[in-house]
CSV table of C-alpha atoms and ligand atoms in Angstrom, one decimal:
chain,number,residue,atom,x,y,z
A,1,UNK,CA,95.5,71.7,135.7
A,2,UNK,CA,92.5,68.9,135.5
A,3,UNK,CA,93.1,68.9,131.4
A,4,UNK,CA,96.9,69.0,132.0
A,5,UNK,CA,97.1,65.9,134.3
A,6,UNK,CA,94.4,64.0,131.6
A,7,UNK,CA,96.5,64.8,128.3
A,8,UNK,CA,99.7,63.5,130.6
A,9,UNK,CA,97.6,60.2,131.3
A,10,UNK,CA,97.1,60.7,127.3
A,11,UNK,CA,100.8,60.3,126.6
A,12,UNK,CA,102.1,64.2,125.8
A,13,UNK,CA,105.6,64.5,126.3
A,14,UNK,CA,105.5,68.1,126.4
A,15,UNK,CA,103.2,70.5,128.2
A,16,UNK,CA,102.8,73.9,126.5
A,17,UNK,CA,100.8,76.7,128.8
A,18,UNK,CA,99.3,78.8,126.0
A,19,UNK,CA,99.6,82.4,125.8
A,20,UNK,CA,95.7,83.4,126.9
A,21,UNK,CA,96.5,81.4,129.8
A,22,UNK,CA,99.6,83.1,130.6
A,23,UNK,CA,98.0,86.4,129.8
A,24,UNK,CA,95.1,85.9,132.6
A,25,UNK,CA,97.5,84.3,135.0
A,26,UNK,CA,100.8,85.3,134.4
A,27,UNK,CA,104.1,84.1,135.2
A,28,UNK,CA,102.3,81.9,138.4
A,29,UNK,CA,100.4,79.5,135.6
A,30,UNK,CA,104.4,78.4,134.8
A,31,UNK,CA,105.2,77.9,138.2
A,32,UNK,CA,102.4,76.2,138.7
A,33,UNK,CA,102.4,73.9,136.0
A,34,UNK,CA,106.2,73.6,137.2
A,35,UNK,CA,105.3,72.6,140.7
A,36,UNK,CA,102.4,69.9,139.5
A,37,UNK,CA,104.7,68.7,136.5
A,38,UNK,CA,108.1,68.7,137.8
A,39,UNK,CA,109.2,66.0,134.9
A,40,UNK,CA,107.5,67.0,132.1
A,41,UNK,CA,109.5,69.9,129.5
A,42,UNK,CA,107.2,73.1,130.2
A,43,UNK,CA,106.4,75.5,127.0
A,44,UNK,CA,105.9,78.8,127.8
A,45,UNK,CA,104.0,80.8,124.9
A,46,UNK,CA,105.3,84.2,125.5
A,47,UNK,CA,104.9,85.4,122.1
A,48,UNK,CA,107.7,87.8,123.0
A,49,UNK,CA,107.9,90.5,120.4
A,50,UNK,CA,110.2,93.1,122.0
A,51,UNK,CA,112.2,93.1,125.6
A,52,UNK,CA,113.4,89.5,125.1
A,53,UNK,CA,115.9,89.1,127.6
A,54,UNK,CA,113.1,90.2,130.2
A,55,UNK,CA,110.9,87.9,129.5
A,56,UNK,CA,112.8,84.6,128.8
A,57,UNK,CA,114.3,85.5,132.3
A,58,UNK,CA,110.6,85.8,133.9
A,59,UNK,CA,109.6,82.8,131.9
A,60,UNK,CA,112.5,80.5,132.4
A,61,UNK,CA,112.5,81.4,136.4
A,62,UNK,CA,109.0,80.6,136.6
A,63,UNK,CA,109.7,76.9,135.6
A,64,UNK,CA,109.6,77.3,131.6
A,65,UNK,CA,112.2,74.7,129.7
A,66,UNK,CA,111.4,76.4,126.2
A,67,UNK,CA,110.3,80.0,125.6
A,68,UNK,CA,108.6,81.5,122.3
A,69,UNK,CA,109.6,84.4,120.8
A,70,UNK,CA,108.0,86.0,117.9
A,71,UNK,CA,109.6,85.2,114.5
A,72,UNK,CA,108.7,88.9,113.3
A,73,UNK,CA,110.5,90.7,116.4
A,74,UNK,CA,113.3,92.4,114.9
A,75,UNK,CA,116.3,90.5,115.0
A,76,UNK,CA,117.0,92.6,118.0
A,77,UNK,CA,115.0,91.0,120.2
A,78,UNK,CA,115.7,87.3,119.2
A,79,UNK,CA,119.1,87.7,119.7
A,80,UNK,CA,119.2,89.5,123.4
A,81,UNK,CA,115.8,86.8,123.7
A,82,UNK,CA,118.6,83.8,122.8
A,83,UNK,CA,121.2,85.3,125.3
A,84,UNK,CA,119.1,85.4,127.6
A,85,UNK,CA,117.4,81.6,126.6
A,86,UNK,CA,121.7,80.4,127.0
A,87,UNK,CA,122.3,82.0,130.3
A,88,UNK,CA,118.8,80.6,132.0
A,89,UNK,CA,119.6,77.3,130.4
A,90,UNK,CA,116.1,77.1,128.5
A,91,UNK,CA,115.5,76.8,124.4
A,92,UNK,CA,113.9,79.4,122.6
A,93,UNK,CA,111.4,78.8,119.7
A,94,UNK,CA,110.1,81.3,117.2
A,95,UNK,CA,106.7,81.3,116.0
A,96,UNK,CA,106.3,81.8,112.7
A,97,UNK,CA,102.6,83.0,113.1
A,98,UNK,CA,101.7,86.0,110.6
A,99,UNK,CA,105.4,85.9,108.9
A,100,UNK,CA,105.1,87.6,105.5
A,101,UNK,CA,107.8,85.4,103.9
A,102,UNK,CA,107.8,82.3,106.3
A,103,UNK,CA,110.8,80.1,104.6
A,104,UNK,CA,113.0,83.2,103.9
A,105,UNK,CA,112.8,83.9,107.9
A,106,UNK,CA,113.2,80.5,109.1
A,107,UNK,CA,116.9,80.2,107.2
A,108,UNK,CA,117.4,83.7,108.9
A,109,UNK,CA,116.4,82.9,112.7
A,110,UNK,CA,118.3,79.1,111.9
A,111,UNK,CA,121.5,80.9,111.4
A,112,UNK,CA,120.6,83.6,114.2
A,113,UNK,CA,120.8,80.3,116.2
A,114,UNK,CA,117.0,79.8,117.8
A,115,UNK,CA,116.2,76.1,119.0
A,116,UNK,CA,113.5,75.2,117.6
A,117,UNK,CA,111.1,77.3,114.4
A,118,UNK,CA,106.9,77.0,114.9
A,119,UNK,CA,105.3,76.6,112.2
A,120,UNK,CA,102.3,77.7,112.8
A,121,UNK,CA,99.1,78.9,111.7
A,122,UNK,CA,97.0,81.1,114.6
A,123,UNK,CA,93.8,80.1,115.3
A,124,UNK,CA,92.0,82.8,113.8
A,125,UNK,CA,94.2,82.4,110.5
A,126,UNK,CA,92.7,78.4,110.9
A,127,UNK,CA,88.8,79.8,110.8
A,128,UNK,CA,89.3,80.8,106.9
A,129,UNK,CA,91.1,77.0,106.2
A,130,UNK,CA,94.8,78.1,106.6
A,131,UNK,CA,96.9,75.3,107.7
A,132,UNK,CA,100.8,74.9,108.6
A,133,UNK,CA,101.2,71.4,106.5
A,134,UNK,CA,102.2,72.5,103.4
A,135,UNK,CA,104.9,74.6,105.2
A,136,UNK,CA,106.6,71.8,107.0
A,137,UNK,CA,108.0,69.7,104.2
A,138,UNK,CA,109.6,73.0,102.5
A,139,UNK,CA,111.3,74.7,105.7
A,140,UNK,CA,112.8,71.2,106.8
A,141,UNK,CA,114.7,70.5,103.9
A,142,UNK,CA,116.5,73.9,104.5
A,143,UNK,CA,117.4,74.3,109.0
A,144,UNK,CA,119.1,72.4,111.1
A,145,UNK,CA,117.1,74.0,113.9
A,146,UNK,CA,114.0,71.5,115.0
A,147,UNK,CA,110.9,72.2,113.8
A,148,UNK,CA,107.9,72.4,115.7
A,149,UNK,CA,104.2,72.3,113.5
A,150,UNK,CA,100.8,73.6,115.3
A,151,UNK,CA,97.4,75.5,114.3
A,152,UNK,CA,94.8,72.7,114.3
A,153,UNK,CA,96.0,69.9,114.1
A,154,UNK,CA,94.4,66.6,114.4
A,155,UNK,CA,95.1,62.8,113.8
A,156,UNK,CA,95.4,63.0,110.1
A,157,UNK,CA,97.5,66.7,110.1
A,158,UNK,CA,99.6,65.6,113.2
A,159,UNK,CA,100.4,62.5,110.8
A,160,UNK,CA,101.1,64.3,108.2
A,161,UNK,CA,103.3,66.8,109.8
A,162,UNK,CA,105.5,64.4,111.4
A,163,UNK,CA,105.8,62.6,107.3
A,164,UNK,CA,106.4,66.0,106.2
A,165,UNK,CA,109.9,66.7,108.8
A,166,UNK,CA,108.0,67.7,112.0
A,167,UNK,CA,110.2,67.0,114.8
A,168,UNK,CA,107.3,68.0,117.5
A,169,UNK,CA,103.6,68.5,117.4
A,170,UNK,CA,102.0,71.2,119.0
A,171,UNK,CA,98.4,70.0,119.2
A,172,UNK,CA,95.6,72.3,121.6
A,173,UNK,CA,92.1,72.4,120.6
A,174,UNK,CA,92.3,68.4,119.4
A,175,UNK,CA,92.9,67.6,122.8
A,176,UNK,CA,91.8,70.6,125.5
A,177,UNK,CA,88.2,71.1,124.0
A,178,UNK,CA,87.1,67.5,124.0
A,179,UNK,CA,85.0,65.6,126.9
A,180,UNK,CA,87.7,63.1,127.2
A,181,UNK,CA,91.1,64.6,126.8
A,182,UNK,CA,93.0,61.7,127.6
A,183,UNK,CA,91.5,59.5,125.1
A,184,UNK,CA,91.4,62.4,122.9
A,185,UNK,CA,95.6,62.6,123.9
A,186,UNK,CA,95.8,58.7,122.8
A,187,UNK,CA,94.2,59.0,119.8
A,188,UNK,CA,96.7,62.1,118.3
A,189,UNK,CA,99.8,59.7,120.2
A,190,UNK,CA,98.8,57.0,118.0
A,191,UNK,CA,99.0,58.9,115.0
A,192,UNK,CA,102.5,60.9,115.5
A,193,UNK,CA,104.3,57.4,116.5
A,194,UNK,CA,102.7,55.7,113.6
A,195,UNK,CA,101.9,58.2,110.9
A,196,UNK,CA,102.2,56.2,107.9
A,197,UNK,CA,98.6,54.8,109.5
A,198,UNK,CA,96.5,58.1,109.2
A,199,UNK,CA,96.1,58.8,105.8
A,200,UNK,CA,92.4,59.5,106.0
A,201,UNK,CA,91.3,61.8,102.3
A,202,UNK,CA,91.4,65.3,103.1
A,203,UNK,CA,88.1,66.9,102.6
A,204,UNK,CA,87.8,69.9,100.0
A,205,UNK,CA,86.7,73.3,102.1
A,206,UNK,CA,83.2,73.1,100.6
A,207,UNK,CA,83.1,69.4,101.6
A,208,UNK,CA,84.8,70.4,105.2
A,209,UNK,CA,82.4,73.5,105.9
A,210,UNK,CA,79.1,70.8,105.1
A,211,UNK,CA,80.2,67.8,107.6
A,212,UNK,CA,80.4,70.6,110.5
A,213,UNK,CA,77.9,72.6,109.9
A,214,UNK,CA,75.4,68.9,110.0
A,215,UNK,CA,77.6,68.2,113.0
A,216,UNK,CA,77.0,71.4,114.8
A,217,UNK,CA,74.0,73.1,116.3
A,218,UNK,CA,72.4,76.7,115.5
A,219,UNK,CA,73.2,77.9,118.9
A,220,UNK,CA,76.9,77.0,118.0
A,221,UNK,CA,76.5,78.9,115.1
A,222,UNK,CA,74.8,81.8,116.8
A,223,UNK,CA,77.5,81.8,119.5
A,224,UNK,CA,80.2,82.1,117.1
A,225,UNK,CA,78.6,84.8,115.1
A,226,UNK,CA,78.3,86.7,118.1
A,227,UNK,CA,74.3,86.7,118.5
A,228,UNK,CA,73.9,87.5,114.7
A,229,UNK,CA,72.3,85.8,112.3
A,230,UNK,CA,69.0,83.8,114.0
A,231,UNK,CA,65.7,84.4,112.3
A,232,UNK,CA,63.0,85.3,114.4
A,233,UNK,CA,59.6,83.6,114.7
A,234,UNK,CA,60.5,80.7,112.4
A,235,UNK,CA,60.3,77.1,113.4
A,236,UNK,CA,60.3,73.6,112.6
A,237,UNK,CA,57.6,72.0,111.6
A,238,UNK,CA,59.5,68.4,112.5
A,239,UNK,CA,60.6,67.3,115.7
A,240,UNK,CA,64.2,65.8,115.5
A,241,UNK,CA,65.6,68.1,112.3
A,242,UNK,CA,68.4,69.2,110.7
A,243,UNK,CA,68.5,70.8,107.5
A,244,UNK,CA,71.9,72.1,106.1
A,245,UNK,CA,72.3,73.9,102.9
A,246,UNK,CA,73.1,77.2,100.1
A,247,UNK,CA,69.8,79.2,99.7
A,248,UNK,CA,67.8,79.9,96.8
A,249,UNK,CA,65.3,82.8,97.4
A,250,UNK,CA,61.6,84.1,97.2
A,251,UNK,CA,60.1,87.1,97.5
A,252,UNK,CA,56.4,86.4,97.1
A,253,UNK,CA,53.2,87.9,98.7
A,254,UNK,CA,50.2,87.2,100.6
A,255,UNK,CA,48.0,84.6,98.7
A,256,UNK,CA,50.6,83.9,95.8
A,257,UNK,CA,52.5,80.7,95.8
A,258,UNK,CA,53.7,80.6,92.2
A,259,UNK,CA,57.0,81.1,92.7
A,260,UNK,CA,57.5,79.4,95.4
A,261,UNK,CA,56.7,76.6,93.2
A,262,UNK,CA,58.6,77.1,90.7
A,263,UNK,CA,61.8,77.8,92.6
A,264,UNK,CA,61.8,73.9,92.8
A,265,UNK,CA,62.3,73.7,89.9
A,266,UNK,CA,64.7,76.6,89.7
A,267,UNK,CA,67.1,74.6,93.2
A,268,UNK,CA,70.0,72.9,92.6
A,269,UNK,CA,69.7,69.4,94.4
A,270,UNK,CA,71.2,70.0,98.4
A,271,UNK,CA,69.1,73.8,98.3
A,272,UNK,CA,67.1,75.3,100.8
A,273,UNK,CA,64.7,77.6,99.6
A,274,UNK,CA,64.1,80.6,102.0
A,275,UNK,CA,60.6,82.2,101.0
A,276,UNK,CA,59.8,85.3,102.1
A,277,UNK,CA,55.6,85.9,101.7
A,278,UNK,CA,54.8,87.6,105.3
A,279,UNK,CA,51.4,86.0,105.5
A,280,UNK,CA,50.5,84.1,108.8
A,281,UNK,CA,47.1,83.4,107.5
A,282,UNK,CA,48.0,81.9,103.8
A,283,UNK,CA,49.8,79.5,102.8
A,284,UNK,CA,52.6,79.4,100.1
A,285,UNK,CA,53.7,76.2,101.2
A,286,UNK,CA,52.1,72.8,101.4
A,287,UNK,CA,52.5,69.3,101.2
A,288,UNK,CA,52.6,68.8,97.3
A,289,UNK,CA,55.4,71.4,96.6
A,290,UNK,CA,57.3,69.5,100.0
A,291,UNK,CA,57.1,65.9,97.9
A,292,UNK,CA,58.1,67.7,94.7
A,293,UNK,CA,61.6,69.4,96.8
A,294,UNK,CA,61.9,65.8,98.2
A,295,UNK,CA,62.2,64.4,95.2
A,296,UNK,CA,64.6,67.4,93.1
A,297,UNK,CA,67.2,66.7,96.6
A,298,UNK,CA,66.3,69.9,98.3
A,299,UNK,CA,67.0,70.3,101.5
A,300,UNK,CA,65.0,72.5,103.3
A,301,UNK,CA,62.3,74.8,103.1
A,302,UNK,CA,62.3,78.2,105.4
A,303,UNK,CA,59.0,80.3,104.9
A,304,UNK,CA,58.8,83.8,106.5
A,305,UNK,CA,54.7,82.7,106.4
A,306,UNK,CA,52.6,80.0,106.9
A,307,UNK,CA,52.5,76.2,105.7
A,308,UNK,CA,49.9,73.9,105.7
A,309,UNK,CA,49.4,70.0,105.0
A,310,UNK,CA,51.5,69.3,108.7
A,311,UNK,CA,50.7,65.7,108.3
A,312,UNK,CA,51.6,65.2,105.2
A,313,UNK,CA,55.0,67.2,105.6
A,314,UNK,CA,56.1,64.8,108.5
A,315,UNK,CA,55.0,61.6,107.0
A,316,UNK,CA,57.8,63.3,103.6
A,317,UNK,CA,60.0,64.0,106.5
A,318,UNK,CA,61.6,67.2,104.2
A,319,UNK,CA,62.7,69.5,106.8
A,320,UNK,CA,60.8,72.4,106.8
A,321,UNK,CA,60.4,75.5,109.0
A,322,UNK,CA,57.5,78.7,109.4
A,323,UNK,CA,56.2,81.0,111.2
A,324,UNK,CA,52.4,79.1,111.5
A,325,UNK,CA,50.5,76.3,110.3
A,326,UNK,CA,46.9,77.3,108.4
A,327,UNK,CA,44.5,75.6,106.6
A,328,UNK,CA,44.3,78.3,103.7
A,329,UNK,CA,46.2,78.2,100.2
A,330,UNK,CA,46.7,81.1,98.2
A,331,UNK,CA,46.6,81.0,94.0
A,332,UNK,CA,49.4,80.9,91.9
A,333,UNK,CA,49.1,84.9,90.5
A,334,UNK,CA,52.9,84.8,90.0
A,335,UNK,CA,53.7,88.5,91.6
A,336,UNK,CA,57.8,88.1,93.2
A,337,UNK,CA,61.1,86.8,92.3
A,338,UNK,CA,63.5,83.9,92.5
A,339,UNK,CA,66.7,84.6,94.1
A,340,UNK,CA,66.2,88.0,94.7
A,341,UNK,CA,67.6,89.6,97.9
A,342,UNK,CA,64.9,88.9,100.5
A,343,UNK,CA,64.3,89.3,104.4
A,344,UNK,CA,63.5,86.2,106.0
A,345,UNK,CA,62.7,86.3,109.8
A,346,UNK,CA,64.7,89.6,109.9
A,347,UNK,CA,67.5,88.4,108.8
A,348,UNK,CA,68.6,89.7,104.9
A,349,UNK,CA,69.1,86.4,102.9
A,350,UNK,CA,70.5,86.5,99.4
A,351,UNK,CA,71.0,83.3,97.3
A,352,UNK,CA,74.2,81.0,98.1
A,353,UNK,CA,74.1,82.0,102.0
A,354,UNK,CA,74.3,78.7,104.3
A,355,UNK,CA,71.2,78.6,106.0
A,356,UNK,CA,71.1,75.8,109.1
A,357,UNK,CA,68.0,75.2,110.7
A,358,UNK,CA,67.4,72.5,113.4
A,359,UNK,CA,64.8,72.2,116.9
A,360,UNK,CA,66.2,75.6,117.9
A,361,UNK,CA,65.5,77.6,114.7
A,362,UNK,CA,67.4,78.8,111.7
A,363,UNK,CA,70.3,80.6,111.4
A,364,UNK,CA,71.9,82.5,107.9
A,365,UNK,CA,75.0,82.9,107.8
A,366,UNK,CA,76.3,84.7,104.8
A,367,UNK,CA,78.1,82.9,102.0
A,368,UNK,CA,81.4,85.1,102.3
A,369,UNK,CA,81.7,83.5,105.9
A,370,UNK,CA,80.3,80.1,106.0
A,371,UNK,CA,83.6,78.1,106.4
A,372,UNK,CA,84.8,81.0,108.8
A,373,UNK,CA,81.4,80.7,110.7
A,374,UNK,CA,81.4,76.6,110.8
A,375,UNK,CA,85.2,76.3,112.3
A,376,UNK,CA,84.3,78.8,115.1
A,377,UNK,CA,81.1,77.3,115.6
A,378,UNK,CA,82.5,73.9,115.8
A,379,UNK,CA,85.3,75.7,118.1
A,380,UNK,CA,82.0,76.6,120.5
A,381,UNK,CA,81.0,73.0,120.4
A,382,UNK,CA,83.9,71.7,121.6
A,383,UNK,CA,84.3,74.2,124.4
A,384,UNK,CA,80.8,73.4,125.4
A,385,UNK,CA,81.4,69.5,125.6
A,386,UNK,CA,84.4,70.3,127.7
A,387,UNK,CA,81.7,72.4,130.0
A,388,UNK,CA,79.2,69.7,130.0
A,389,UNK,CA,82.0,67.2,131.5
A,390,UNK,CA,82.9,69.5,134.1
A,391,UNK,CA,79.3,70.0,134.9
A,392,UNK,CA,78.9,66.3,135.1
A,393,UNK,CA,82.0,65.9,137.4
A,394,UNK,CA,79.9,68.1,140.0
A,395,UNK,CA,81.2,71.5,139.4
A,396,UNK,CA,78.2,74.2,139.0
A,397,UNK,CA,78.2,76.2,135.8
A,398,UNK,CA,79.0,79.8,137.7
A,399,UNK,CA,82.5,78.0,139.3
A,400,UNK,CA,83.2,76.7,135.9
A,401,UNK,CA,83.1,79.8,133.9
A,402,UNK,CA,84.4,81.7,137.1
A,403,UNK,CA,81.6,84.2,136.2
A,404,UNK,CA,82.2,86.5,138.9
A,405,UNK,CA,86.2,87.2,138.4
A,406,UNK,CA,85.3,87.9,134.4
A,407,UNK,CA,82.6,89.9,135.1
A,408,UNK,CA,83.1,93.5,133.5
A,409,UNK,CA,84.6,95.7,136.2
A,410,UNK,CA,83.6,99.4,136.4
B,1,LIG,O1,99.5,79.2,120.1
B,1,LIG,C1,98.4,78.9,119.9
B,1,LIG,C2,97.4,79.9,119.5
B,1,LIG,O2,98.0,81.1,119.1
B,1,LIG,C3,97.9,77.5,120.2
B,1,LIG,O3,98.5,77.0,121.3
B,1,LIG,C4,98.3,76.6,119.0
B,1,LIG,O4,97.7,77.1,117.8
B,1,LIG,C5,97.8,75.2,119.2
B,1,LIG,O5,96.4,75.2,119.4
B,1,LIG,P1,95.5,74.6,118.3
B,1,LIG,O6,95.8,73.2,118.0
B,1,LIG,O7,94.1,74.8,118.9
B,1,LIG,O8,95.7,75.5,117.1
């Protein structure tokens, strides 16, 4: 309700109640929403994928003006769902979420007669760089129905679906996971009444995955991988660090530091090299190899062992991370490997997987899923601000979360 009445002070026009919501709360979060909003046109995400006419009835009683339907219920169920839509005097909108052939169903459900077609990709779909944009400009050249765009959008997409034929913008996380939701509001307003205005460069993915993973933290990431991930026993060497990057690896051994050395010159500049020696009481790692990563642009260091030279290694300011700090060096022998598959901190590491370390620790997260893994995490992070303003308005963390009413039941 608080977000709600802060995305209305924002400018929305429309209020959509989403279909988690709707799930916890059912049909009362319309009437609610109805009762507190009686001008504003209230979405109902229904998702409606079979008994149509049921549920645009229980929707449109409880206060909805437009109901969704699932574009892949069988034509069936759109059709009893539109009846139903007519008699109740409410619009019904199709999502096109999952659709196998997306345009070839929107000309269907057009001549079937729905309102208005979604176009839109789910929020998991969004996690692996899915987006609805490219879909707009090619459906709206071929209904007459309205066309509705969501699935991530933000200043620059919103933009760019309303220059590619959107007629409304569906717009959640952009605007309900922020600390200020009515600024937040403004800002996508801005940019759907004056598109030609937000045509920021789109990032590549790799590009994309880098900016959030330095924007986020490695609890974040931890969080979104569900607890996996976190190496034990390593930390920072630097106060204030961050250290963002693909790994090249090291298996070495106690008293041996000759390939850790000569993985420098092995990295690619923006590399951290994770080093696996398992030594507490010798060093692989000191401050002469740190100056010479400085200078071939690697990242990071992560050493499953000890470093020495602290001084020296926060006057280069290199980011670098261990179990302990000792006096002793090894000699260079040259027993081990470069970009073998190690075990760093007890996590497995193997060469290209994103390694994030920052005050907290370090976190691997493996290659397959790192632009997965930095969307969700950066999905935490905005949750958390959201938290963190609510905190700050007075509420206590336990009322927040409503901890007791999710707690498992028995
Ligand atoms: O229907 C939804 C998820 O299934 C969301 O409401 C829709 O995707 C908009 O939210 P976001 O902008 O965060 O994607």
């Amino acid at each position: 309700m608080q977000i709600a009445k802060e995305a209305v002070e924002g400018g929305i026009d429309w209020i959509e109640i989403g279909t988690p919501f709707i799930k916890s709360e059912g049909m009362d979060a319309i009437r609610t929403l109805r009762e507190n909003f009686p001008e504003h046109t209230i979405v109902a995400d229904m998702k409606i994928a079979d008994t149509g006419s049921l549920e645009v009835e229980m929707a449109a009683k409880a206060g909805a003006d437009i109901v969704m339907v699932m574009a892949t219920a069988d034509d069936s169920t759109i059709k009893d769902a539109l009846q139903a839509a007519q008699k109740y005097g409410v619009r019904l909108m199709a999502d096109l979420i999952s659709t196998p052939k997306p345009v070839q169903r929107a000309v269907e459900l057009d001549r079937i007669g729905v309102d208005i077609i979604n176009i839109h990709m789910g929020i998991d779909q969004q996690m692996t760089g899915k987006t609805p944009v490219d879909l707009v400009f090619e459906i709206a050249s071929k209904i007459r129905a309205d066309i509705a765009v969501a699935g991530g959008l933000d200043e620059q997409t919103a933009a760019r679906s309303v220059e590619a034929g959107a007629d409304i913008v569906i717009v959640g996380g952009n605007i309900i996971h922020t600390d200020n939701v009515t600024e937040a509001t403004k800002k996508i307003r801005r940019s759907v009444d004056n598109p030609q205005l937000n045509q920021a460069k789109k990032l590549d993915m790799d590009e994309e995955m880098r900016k959030l993973f330095m924007e986020i933290s490695t609890p974040n990431i931890s969080d979104a991988m569900h607890r996996q991930g976190a190496m034990k026993n390593i930390k920072p060497m630097l106060n204030d660090t961050k250290m963002v990057g693909p790994a090249i690896t090291v298996q070495t051994f106690e008293g041996d530091w000759a390939k850790t050395v000569e993985a420098i010159d092995k990295a690619k500049e923006g590399n951290v090299i994770v080093i696996y020696n398992g030594s507490s009481h010798i060093a692989p790692w000191g401050g002469l190899a740190t100056l010479s990563s400085l200078n071939r642009g690697i990242a990071g260091v992560v050493v499953d062992g000890a470093v020495r030279d602290i001084e020296e290694i926060r006057k280069i300011g290199l980011p670098i991370f261990a179990t302990s700090n000792v006096p002793n060096a090894g000699d260079p022998k040259g027993f081990g490997e470069v970009n073998a598959l190690i075990n760093c901190g007890g996590q497995k590491v193997k060469p290209g997987d994103y390694i994030i370390g920052d005050e907290n620790g370090v976190v691997v997260v493996p290659a397959e899923r790192a632009y997965e893994i930095a969307r969700r995490a950066k999905e935490v992070q905005k949750t958390e601000e959201r938290l963190f303003d609510e905190i700050r308005r007075g509420g206590t963390l336990s009322e927040i979360l409503k901890l007791k009413k999710w707690e498992k039941q028995k």
